[in-house]
Tab-separated table of C-alpha atoms (C1' of nucleotides) in Angstrom:
chain	number	residue	atom	x	y	z
A	1	MET	CA	-9.892	-24.375	120.247
A	2	ALA	CA	-7.984	-21.709	118.435
A	3	ASN	CA	-9.308	-18.190	118.445
A	4	ILE	CA	-9.433	-17.554	114.750
A	5	PHE	CA	-11.782	-14.620	114.871
A	6	LEU	CA	-9.212	-12.269	113.399
A	7	MET	CA	-8.355	-14.573	110.528
A	8	LYS	CA	-12.028	-14.941	109.726
A	9	SER	CA	-12.539	-11.211	109.679
A	10	ILE	CA	-9.699	-10.873	107.183
A	11	PHE	CA	-11.369	-13.402	104.909
A	12	GLN	CA	-14.614	-11.558	105.411
A	13	THR	CA	-13.083	-8.378	103.979
A	14	ILE	CA	-12.166	-10.265	100.808
A	15	GLN	CA	-15.368	-12.179	100.237
A	16	ASP	CA	-18.951	-11.986	101.388
A	17	PHE	CA	-18.955	-15.238	103.323
A	18	SER	CA	-21.819	-16.739	105.231
A	19	VAL	CA	-21.209	-17.724	108.846
A	20	GLU	CA	-21.349	-21.373	107.844
A	21	GLU	CA	-18.684	-20.942	105.197
A	22	LEU	CA	-16.362	-19.250	107.664
A	23	ASN	CA	-17.007	-21.880	110.291
A	24	LEU	CA	-15.593	-24.501	107.966
A	25	LEU	CA	-12.274	-23.144	109.153
A	26	ASP	CA	-12.839	-24.201	112.737
A	27	ASP	CA	-11.984	-27.833	112.128
A	28	LEU	CA	-9.232	-27.119	109.634
A	29	ILE	CA	-6.960	-24.775	111.554
A	30	THR	CA	-4.304	-26.108	113.878
A	31	ILE	CA	-2.062	-24.279	116.307
A	32	ARG	CA	1.691	-24.241	116.347
A	33	THR	CA	4.268	-22.356	118.361
A	34	LEU	CA	7.901	-21.734	117.555
A	35	LYS	CA	10.660	-20.677	119.923
A	36	LYS	CA	12.990	-17.943	118.789
A	37	GLY	CA	15.331	-19.363	116.177
A	38	GLU	CA	13.204	-22.427	115.413
A	39	PHE	CA	12.369	-23.292	111.818
A	40	LEU	CA	8.912	-23.562	110.333
A	41	LEU	CA	10.337	-24.802	107.042
A	42	SER	CA	13.767	-25.844	105.843
A	43	GLU	CA	14.997	-25.673	102.293
A	44	ASN	CA	14.539	-28.888	100.342
A	45	GLN	CA	11.246	-29.567	102.076
A	46	VAL	CA	8.016	-29.049	100.190
A	47	CYS	CA	6.009	-26.320	101.867
A	48	ASN	CA	2.623	-27.820	102.666
A	49	GLU	CA	1.149	-25.200	104.924
A	50	ILE	CA	0.211	-21.573	105.031
A	51	VAL	CA	0.417	-19.963	108.440
A	52	PHE	CA	-1.265	-16.961	109.970
A	53	ILE	CA	0.892	-15.186	112.528
A	54	LYS	CA	-1.029	-14.667	115.733
A	55	LYS	CA	2.012	-13.380	117.582
A	56	GLY	CA	5.650	-13.037	116.624
A	57	ILE	CA	7.804	-12.503	113.546
A	58	LEU	CA	8.967	-14.860	110.828
A	59	ARG	CA	11.668	-14.383	108.272
A	60	SER	CA	12.325	-16.345	105.140
A	61	PHE	CA	15.825	-16.674	103.756
A	62	PHE	CA	17.875	-18.660	101.269
A	63	LEU	CA	21.576	-19.149	100.719
A	64	ASN	CA	23.604	-17.638	97.900
A	65	HIS	CA	26.545	-19.320	96.168
A	66	LYS	CA	28.901	-18.265	98.972
A	67	GLY	CA	26.636	-19.625	101.665
A	68	ASP	CA	25.492	-16.241	102.937
A	69	GLU	CA	21.962	-16.039	104.215
A	70	ILE	CA	19.789	-13.795	102.044
A	71	THR	CA	16.564	-12.698	103.698
A	72	ASN	CA	13.811	-12.430	101.152
A	73	CYS	CA	10.810	-11.789	103.352
A	74	PHE	CA	9.615	-10.847	106.821
A	75	ALA	CA	6.119	-11.475	108.148
A	76	PHE	CA	4.519	-9.944	111.220
A	77	GLU	CA	1.429	-10.314	113.352
A	78	ASN	CA	-1.823	-10.830	111.454
A	79	GLU	CA	-0.064	-11.660	108.221
A	80	PHE	CA	0.048	-14.876	106.234
A	81	MET	CA	3.323	-16.620	105.494
A	82	ALA	CA	4.576	-19.599	103.540
A	83	SER	CA	7.035	-20.448	100.847
A	84	PHE	CA	4.320	-19.694	98.354
A	85	ALA	CA	6.440	-20.760	95.409
A	86	SER	CA	6.972	-24.175	96.933
A	87	PHE	CA	3.385	-24.436	98.111
A	88	ILE	CA	2.137	-23.690	94.613
A	89	THR	CA	4.524	-25.843	92.622
A	90	GLU	CA	4.881	-28.618	95.202
A	91	GLN	CA	8.588	-28.509	94.494
A	92	LYS	CA	11.182	-28.341	97.238
A	93	ALA	CA	11.522	-24.881	98.744
A	94	GLU	CA	14.699	-22.873	98.290
A	95	GLU	CA	13.895	-20.909	101.409
A	96	ASN	CA	14.061	-21.514	105.118
A	97	ILE	CA	11.443	-19.952	107.334
A	98	GLN	CA	12.532	-19.157	110.849
A	99	ALA	CA	11.026	-17.456	113.912
A	100	LEU	CA	12.843	-14.257	114.867
A	101	ILE	CA	11.161	-14.240	118.274
A	102	ASP	CA	8.805	-16.636	120.052
A	103	THR	CA	5.913	-17.038	117.660
A	104	GLU	CA	2.389	-18.401	117.703
A	105	LEU	CA	0.812	-19.618	114.491
A	106	GLN	CA	-2.505	-20.740	113.117
A	107	VAL	CA	-1.860	-23.298	110.431
A	108	LEU	CA	-3.823	-24.203	107.326
A	109	ASN	CA	-2.307	-27.147	105.552
A	110	ARG	CA	-2.641	-28.194	101.936
A	111	LYS	CA	-5.381	-30.742	102.543
A	112	ALA	CA	-7.393	-28.299	104.586
A	113	LEU	CA	-7.058	-25.662	101.898
A	114	GLU	CA	-8.133	-28.102	99.229
A	115	LYS	CA	-11.191	-28.942	101.298
A	116	LEU	CA	-12.056	-25.277	101.388
A	117	TYR	CA	-11.562	-24.954	97.666
A	118	GLN	CA	-13.801	-27.941	97.037
A	119	SER	CA	-16.482	-26.576	99.346
A	120	GLY	CA	-17.556	-24.097	96.728
A	121	PHE	CA	-17.240	-21.019	94.674
A	122	ASN	CA	-16.550	-18.521	97.435
A	123	TRP	CA	-13.491	-20.181	98.849
A	124	GLN	CA	-12.181	-20.839	95.378
A	125	GLU	CA	-12.545	-17.166	94.552
A	126	THR	CA	-10.910	-16.151	97.830
A	127	GLY	CA	-7.931	-18.295	96.953
A	128	ARG	CA	-7.580	-16.435	93.703
A	129	LYS	CA	-7.928	-13.047	95.333
A	130	LEU	CA	-5.378	-13.802	98.026
A	131	THR	CA	-2.960	-15.033	95.397
A	132	GLU	CA	-3.547	-11.820	93.500
A	133	LEU	CA	-2.752	-9.778	96.588
A	134	GLU	CA	0.447	-11.720	97.150
A	135	PHE	CA	1.334	-11.050	93.538
A	136	VAL	CA	0.782	-7.338	93.937
A	137	ASN	CA	2.957	-7.230	97.069
A	138	LEU	CA	5.735	-9.069	95.334
A	139	HIS	CA	5.413	-6.789	92.336
A	140	LYS	CA	5.888	-3.740	94.555
A	141	ARG	CA	9.010	-5.235	96.021
A	142	MET	CA	10.312	-6.068	92.563
A	143	VAL	CA	9.713	-2.506	91.392
A	144	SER	CA	11.558	-1.166	94.421
A	145	PHE	CA	14.575	-3.224	93.371
A	146	GLN	CA	14.433	-1.877	89.852
A	147	LYS	CA	13.842	1.765	90.479
A	148	LEU	CA	15.540	2.418	93.830
A	149	SER	CA	19.061	2.092	95.200
A	150	GLY	CA	19.772	0.192	98.405
A	151	SER	CA	19.784	3.344	100.449
A	152	GLN	CA	16.515	4.520	98.911
A	153	ARG	CA	14.962	1.163	99.761
A	154	TYR	CA	16.154	1.631	103.319
A	155	GLU	CA	14.605	5.096	103.500
A	156	GLU	CA	11.286	3.726	102.226
A	157	LEU	CA	11.368	0.983	104.788
A	158	TYR	CA	12.298	3.488	107.465
A	159	LYS	CA	9.365	5.711	106.557
A	160	ASN	CA	6.810	2.930	106.325
A	161	HIS	CA	7.889	0.368	108.895
A	162	GLN	CA	10.084	2.171	111.372
A	163	LYS	CA	8.553	0.305	114.293
A	164	TYR	CA	9.794	-2.992	112.911
A	165	LEU	CA	13.350	-1.916	112.225
A	166	GLN	CA	14.336	-2.087	115.887
A	167	LEU	CA	13.195	-5.693	116.066
A	168	ILE	CA	15.225	-6.987	113.157
A	169	PRO	CA	18.970	-7.629	113.321
A	170	LEU	CA	20.828	-5.368	110.929
A	171	GLN	CA	22.415	-8.227	109.037
A	172	TYR	CA	18.975	-9.589	108.133
A	173	LEU	CA	17.780	-6.180	107.069
A	174	ALA	CA	20.850	-5.676	104.926
A	175	SER	CA	20.375	-8.772	102.818
A	176	TYR	CA	16.651	-8.033	102.572
A	177	LEU	CA	17.591	-4.689	101.056
A	178	GLY	CA	20.150	-6.264	98.762
A	179	ILE	CA	23.227	-4.702	100.373
A	180	THR	CA	25.970	-5.675	102.806
A	181	PRO	CA	25.781	-5.012	106.562
A	182	ARG	CA	28.800	-2.754	106.165
A	183	HIS	CA	26.937	-0.645	103.704
A	184	LEU	CA	23.719	-0.517	105.717
A	185	SER	CA	25.719	0.708	108.673
A	186	ARG	CA	27.027	3.527	106.466
A	187	ILE	CA	23.513	4.370	105.279
A	188	ARG	CA	22.146	4.453	108.819
A	189	LYS	CA	24.601	7.126	109.830
A	190	THR	CA	23.163	9.476	107.246
A	191	VAL	CA	19.453	8.624	107.605
A	192	ALA	CA	18.739	7.770	111.238
B	1	MET	CA	-12.931	-15.267	63.669
B	2	ALA	CA	-9.732	-15.448	65.633
B	3	ASN	CA	-7.807	-18.664	65.657
B	4	ILE	CA	-7.541	-19.223	69.353
B	5	PHE	CA	-6.710	-22.897	69.200
B	6	LEU	CA	-3.342	-22.388	70.831
B	7	MET	CA	-4.717	-20.349	73.657
B	8	LYS	CA	-7.301	-22.993	74.317
B	9	SER	CA	-4.730	-25.730	74.398
B	10	ILE	CA	-2.783	-23.785	77.011
B	11	PHE	CA	-5.876	-23.545	79.179
B	12	GLN	CA	-6.446	-27.238	78.587
B	13	THR	CA	-3.068	-28.057	80.128
B	14	ILE	CA	-4.090	-26.216	83.295
B	15	GLN	CA	-7.602	-27.529	83.709
B	16	ASP	CA	-9.629	-30.422	82.434
B	17	PHE	CA	-12.089	-28.344	80.440
B	18	SER	CA	-14.985	-29.613	78.389
B	19	VAL	CA	-15.222	-28.444	74.800
B	20	GLU	CA	-18.217	-26.302	75.740
B	21	GLU	CA	-16.319	-24.535	78.466
B	22	LEU	CA	-13.454	-23.732	76.132
B	23	ASN	CA	-15.803	-22.550	73.433
B	24	LEU	CA	-17.048	-19.843	75.763
B	25	LEU	CA	-13.884	-18.068	74.733
B	26	ASP	CA	-14.923	-17.790	71.102
B	27	ASP	CA	-17.251	-14.869	71.694
B	28	LEU	CA	-15.056	-13.193	74.287
B	29	ILE	CA	-11.754	-12.858	72.491
B	30	THR	CA	-11.042	-9.905	70.263
B	31	ILE	CA	-8.131	-9.238	67.954
B	32	ARG	CA	-5.743	-6.340	68.050
B	33	THR	CA	-2.595	-5.489	66.183
B	34	LEU	CA	0.151	-3.052	67.114
B	35	LYS	CA	2.780	-1.526	64.890
B	36	LYS	CA	6.337	-1.436	66.153
B	37	GLY	CA	6.580	1.208	68.848
B	38	GLU	CA	2.841	1.476	69.470
B	39	PHE	CA	1.506	1.300	73.011
B	40	LEU	CA	-0.926	-1.248	74.344
B	41	LEU	CA	-1.123	0.572	77.670
B	42	SER	CA	0.161	3.889	78.991
B	43	GLU	CA	0.938	4.688	82.602
B	44	ASN	CA	-1.949	6.294	84.459
B	45	GLN	CA	-4.460	4.164	82.597
B	46	VAL	CA	-6.147	1.294	84.362
B	47	CYS	CA	-5.220	-1.957	82.660
B	48	ASN	CA	-8.481	-3.637	81.696
B	49	GLU	CA	-7.269	-6.389	79.428
B	50	ILE	CA	-5.030	-9.375	79.360
B	51	VAL	CA	-3.504	-10.166	76.000
B	52	PHE	CA	-2.162	-13.322	74.458
B	53	ILE	CA	0.659	-12.714	72.008
B	54	LYS	CA	-0.015	-14.474	68.738
B	55	LYS	CA	2.945	-12.876	67.025
B	56	GLY	CA	5.464	-10.264	68.135
B	57	ILE	CA	7.110	-8.983	71.307
B	58	LEU	CA	5.906	-6.651	74.020
B	59	ARG	CA	7.869	-4.898	76.694
B	60	SER	CA	6.626	-3.205	79.801
B	61	PHE	CA	8.523	-0.298	81.336
B	62	PHE	CA	8.163	2.498	83.850
B	63	LEU	CA	10.081	5.666	84.519
B	64	ASN	CA	12.433	6.239	87.456
B	65	HIS	CA	12.895	9.563	89.256
B	66	LYS	CA	15.304	10.767	86.583
B	67	GLY	CA	12.929	9.932	83.762
B	68	ASP	CA	14.892	6.938	82.505
B	69	GLU	CA	12.874	4.075	81.093
B	70	ILE	CA	13.182	0.942	83.229
B	71	THR	CA	12.064	-2.226	81.471
B	72	ASN	CA	10.462	-4.595	83.917
B	73	CYS	CA	9.164	-7.271	81.621
B	74	PHE	CA	9.275	-8.740	78.128
B	75	ALA	CA	6.665	-11.037	76.650
B	76	PHE	CA	6.968	-13.190	73.551
B	77	GLU	CA	4.815	-15.328	71.278
B	78	ASN	CA	2.317	-17.574	73.045
B	79	GLU	CA	2.643	-15.740	76.333
B	80	PHE	CA	0.126	-13.681	78.272
B	81	MET	CA	0.803	-10.063	79.110
B	82	ALA	CA	-0.826	-7.243	81.056
B	83	SER	CA	-0.039	-4.838	83.815
B	84	PHE	CA	-1.238	-7.493	86.208
B	85	ALA	CA	-0.871	-5.222	89.224
B	86	SER	CA	-3.137	-2.645	87.650
B	87	PHE	CA	-5.535	-5.249	86.331
B	88	ILE	CA	-5.873	-6.760	89.796
B	89	THR	CA	-6.123	-3.587	91.834
B	90	GLU	CA	-7.958	-1.527	89.221
B	91	GLN	CA	-5.575	1.298	90.086
B	92	LYS	CA	-3.724	3.269	87.438
B	93	ALA	CA	-0.762	1.383	86.007
B	94	GLU	CA	2.764	2.605	86.617
B	95	GLU	CA	3.911	0.802	83.519
B	96	ASN	CA	3.694	1.383	79.800
B	97	ILE	CA	3.359	-1.593	77.500
B	98	GLN	CA	4.787	-1.190	74.042
B	99	ALA	CA	5.288	-3.355	70.968
B	100	LEU	CA	8.952	-3.947	70.124
B	101	ILE	CA	8.035	-5.207	66.674
B	102	ASP	CA	4.774	-5.498	64.773
B	103	THR	CA	2.558	-7.545	67.028
B	104	GLU	CA	-0.706	-9.441	66.829
B	105	LEU	CA	-2.753	-9.960	69.961
B	106	GLN	CA	-5.764	-11.878	71.188
B	107	VAL	CA	-7.437	-9.823	73.856
B	108	LEU	CA	-9.495	-10.851	76.859
B	109	ASN	CA	-10.930	-7.855	78.641
B	110	ARG	CA	-12.093	-7.535	82.235
B	111	LYS	CA	-15.755	-8.060	81.464
B	112	ALA	CA	-15.028	-11.114	79.392
B	113	LEU	CA	-12.871	-12.554	82.136
B	114	GLU	CA	-15.542	-11.930	84.724
B	115	LYS	CA	-18.030	-13.756	82.529
B	116	LEU	CA	-15.698	-16.718	82.450
B	117	TYR	CA	-15.282	-16.613	86.209
B	118	GLN	CA	-19.043	-16.502	86.696
B	119	SER	CA	-19.536	-19.396	84.304
B	120	GLY	CA	-18.389	-21.852	86.924
B	121	PHE	CA	-15.866	-23.576	89.024
B	122	ASN	CA	-13.383	-24.542	86.336
B	123	TRP	CA	-12.719	-21.078	85.018
B	124	GLN	CA	-12.558	-19.722	88.528
B	125	GLU	CA	-9.949	-22.302	89.403
B	126	THR	CA	-8.018	-21.612	86.226
B	127	GLY	CA	-7.864	-17.957	87.179
B	128	ARG	CA	-6.315	-18.898	90.473
B	129	LYS	CA	-3.830	-21.277	88.889
B	130	LEU	CA	-2.723	-18.749	86.278
B	131	THR	CA	-2.279	-16.139	88.974
B	132	GLU	CA	-0.208	-18.646	90.914
B	133	LEU	CA	1.995	-19.252	87.898
B	134	GLU	CA	2.502	-15.525	87.418
B	135	PHE	CA	3.438	-15.312	91.073
B	136	VAL	CA	6.011	-18.074	90.732
B	137	ASN	CA	7.558	-16.391	87.690
B	138	LEU	CA	7.809	-13.092	89.482
B	139	HIS	CA	9.266	-14.832	92.500
B	140	LYS	CA	12.015	-16.329	90.358
B	141	ARG	CA	12.848	-12.932	88.999
B	142	MET	CA	12.905	-11.457	92.480
B	143	VAL	CA	15.258	-14.190	93.696
B	144	SER	CA	17.561	-13.532	90.762
B	145	PHE	CA	17.820	-9.920	91.883
B	146	GLN	CA	18.639	-10.921	95.425
B	147	LYS	CA	21.124	-13.661	94.824
B	148	LEU	CA	22.825	-12.708	91.569
B	149	SER	CA	24.843	-9.760	90.309
B	150	GLY	CA	23.930	-7.958	87.113
B	151	SER	CA	26.460	-9.908	85.120
B	152	GLN	CA	25.250	-13.190	86.555
B	153	ARG	CA	21.703	-12.284	85.607
B	154	TYR	CA	22.922	-11.594	82.080
B	155	GLU	CA	24.639	-14.973	81.905
B	156	GLU	CA	21.460	-16.715	83.037
B	157	LEU	CA	19.473	-14.852	80.427
B	158	TYR	CA	22.090	-15.666	77.834
B	159	LYS	CA	21.931	-19.365	78.660
B	160	ASN	CA	18.151	-19.581	78.742
B	161	HIS	CA	16.962	-17.088	76.166
B	162	GLN	CA	19.844	-16.486	73.831
B	163	LYS	CA	17.560	-16.422	70.803
B	164	TYR	CA	15.707	-13.401	72.173
B	165	LEU	CA	18.779	-11.341	73.004
B	166	GLN	CA	19.392	-10.390	69.388
B	167	LEU	CA	15.886	-9.016	69.105
B	168	ILE	CA	16.029	-6.679	72.069
B	169	PRO	CA	17.898	-3.366	72.043
B	170	LEU	CA	20.719	-3.388	74.526
B	171	GLN	CA	19.425	-0.392	76.413
B	172	TYR	CA	16.167	-2.228	77.194
B	173	LEU	CA	18.029	-5.321	78.273
B	174	ALA	CA	20.269	-3.291	80.553
B	175	SER	CA	17.484	-1.744	82.575
B	176	TYR	CA	15.717	-5.109	82.675
B	177	LEU	CA	18.841	-6.508	84.285
B	178	GLY	CA	19.142	-3.578	86.656
B	179	ILE	CA	22.343	-2.140	85.184
B	180	THR	CA	23.417	0.656	82.834
B	181	PRO	CA	23.953	0.137	79.103
B	182	ARG	CA	27.597	1.073	79.651
B	183	HIS	CA	27.963	-1.760	82.081
B	184	LEU	CA	26.130	-4.296	79.955
B	185	SER	CA	28.451	-3.464	77.119
B	186	ARG	CA	31.370	-4.269	79.422
B	187	ILE	CA	29.765	-7.549	80.468
B	188	ARG	CA	29.105	-8.584	76.903
B	189	LYS	CA	32.751	-8.362	76.027
B	190	THR	CA	33.590	-11.013	78.593
B	191	VAL	CA	30.585	-13.323	78.063
B	192	ALA	CA	29.637	-13.274	74.420
C	1	DA	C1'	20.495	5.611	47.700
C	2	DG	C1'	21.236	9.467	50.683
C	3	DT	C1'	20.296	11.713	54.944
C	4	DT	C1'	19.052	11.854	59.576
C	5	DT	C1'	18.284	9.696	63.807
C	6	DT	C1'	19.053	6.197	67.014
C	7	DT	C1'	21.939	2.764	68.965
C	8	DT	C1'	26.214	0.836	70.421
C	9	DA	C1'	31.139	0.487	72.010
C	10	DG	C1'	34.432	1.898	74.788
C	11	DG	C1'	37.949	5.547	77.141
C	12	DA	C1'	38.603	8.298	81.349
C	13	DC	C1'	37.235	9.242	85.562
C	14	DA	C1'	33.925	9.425	89.746
C	15	DT	C1'	31.030	7.210	92.904
C	16	DT	C1'	29.069	3.532	95.100
C	17	DT	C1'	29.390	-0.542	97.278
C	18	DG	C1'	31.996	-4.538	98.815
C	19	DT	C1'	35.901	-6.908	101.435
C	20	DC	C1'	38.645	-7.492	105.278
C	21	DC	C1'	39.459	-6.403	109.671
C	22	DA	C1'	39.689	-5.048	114.638
C	23	DG	C1'	37.638	-3.046	118.586
C	24	DT	C1'	33.465	-2.443	121.113
C	25	DA	C1'	28.790	-3.409	122.419
C	26	DA	C1'	25.107	-6.350	123.127
C	27	DA	C1'	22.924	-10.694	123.797
C	28	DA	C1'	22.807	-15.531	125.149
C	29	DG	C1'	24.051	-19.167	128.030
C	30	DA	C1'	25.911	-21.224	132.286
D	1	DT	C1'	26.614	-12.454	137.635
D	2	DC	C1'	30.295	-14.002	134.776
D	3	DT	C1'	31.677	-15.908	130.489
D	4	DT	C1'	31.177	-16.793	125.857
D	5	DT	C1'	29.234	-15.920	121.682
D	6	DT	C1'	27.196	-13.041	118.407
D	7	DA	C1'	26.234	-8.531	116.431
D	8	DC	C1'	27.485	-3.829	115.254
D	9	DT	C1'	30.560	0.117	113.899
D	10	DG	C1'	33.696	2.126	111.163
D	11	DG	C1'	38.741	2.539	108.980
D	12	DA	C1'	41.459	1.414	104.867
D	13	DC	C1'	41.482	-0.225	100.661
D	14	DA	C1'	39.655	-2.806	96.406
D	15	DA	C1'	36.317	-3.952	93.070
D	16	DA	C1'	32.156	-3.102	90.714
D	17	DT	C1'	29.374	-0.047	88.516
D	18	DG	C1'	27.873	4.578	87.064
D	19	DT	C1'	28.562	9.138	84.511
D	20	DC	C1'	29.955	11.664	80.725
D	21	DC	C1'	31.527	11.718	76.385
D	22	DT	C1'	32.927	10.776	71.433
D	23	DA	C1'	33.231	8.077	67.334
D	24	DA	C1'	31.480	4.419	64.731
D	25	DA	C1'	27.697	1.450	63.313
D	26	DA	C1'	23.105	0.440	62.451
D	27	DA	C1'	18.473	1.547	61.622
D	28	DA	C1'	14.792	4.491	60.097
D	29	DC	C1'	13.027	7.776	57.022
D	30	DT	C1'	12.359	10.220	52.612
DNA sequence: AGTTTTTTAGGACATTTGTCCAGTAAAAGA
DNA sequence: TCTTTTACTGGACAAATGTCCTAAAAAACT
């Protein structure tokens, strides 16, 4: 069976769960592994699962009108990932989610989540709180696009997540920051 | 007493409420009006209320490092508005919320909302669903910043919300789109 | 209505960022 | 290990966008 101790302890920080409530997870979580480059989700599929990253890195990207890949999100160990927009609306996703390195996931699918929600107040409230946290994260990213330039966003990222930067190909970073690889290369000369 | 029929009917579309559940709102909603230019919220205050716009327009903005006002959101009649990030985290807001024209609001404050949440499953679930919808809206805006240029964002806005564009000073629109007023003026010549 | 303040348009120029490209380096595959 | 593919750097130039500014228009105030 999956070792979901860590995931449980994250839920525990959000809500004062009983052991029984947390143990509901045991039968609902499944395991999945992805090889480097493999896809968890392709655009035009409905996203029906939320994953917890036990090991590895995921990135989410979509295509612009020219067909360039635009990375809109990275997720690392001990973080949740999904196309939340698709999961919520049950519409086809615009994003692809791909493993940047070999990755090990703990999966909670829609039916499992609904079971949790139906099980009572606490899980329902946790769902709201987690959604709120996702909102706040997204809001921060949105603000960084409105008040910072591409190079300032890079500096922020460099300050806060330097350890990750080595792991991520520059082209993915560039589109995540909203600039071209050419320009990121220029910026790197002055910052790093 | 406030006429909150419309607000109720919006909640009704999200959740299958009983009349009694909806009527809980009656004692929890208060009324507030703002004159053009007045502030609903100033930065460095914690946002403790969510408002429903009965009449009028609100905009939310923050300041960048130069002291320029950056508009990050508009809200119109029959929409909800708050500094959601501040409301959620209970940290000081980075935004100011201001009335663009004389505005009439129906206000739900934190305590009132918590009462609703405590009242049972349905309001709890509605809270989650509304948060999800806010997330999806923000996500759309984020995607528009990653995959479109400033002028493309203007064209989208022009197509979808032309009626509002007349009402909003160009300088506010520009920062909302992530460009300078000078540049928006250039864009307008080619589009409009 | 007259006056003052704020907003908008657009010229001239500067800066930032993108495009295209070629050479090199690094990684993946056989 | 060798070969092939993919990723990165940086030059030269082009396009997009910003800065600064002035005059006109619109809005607000008295």
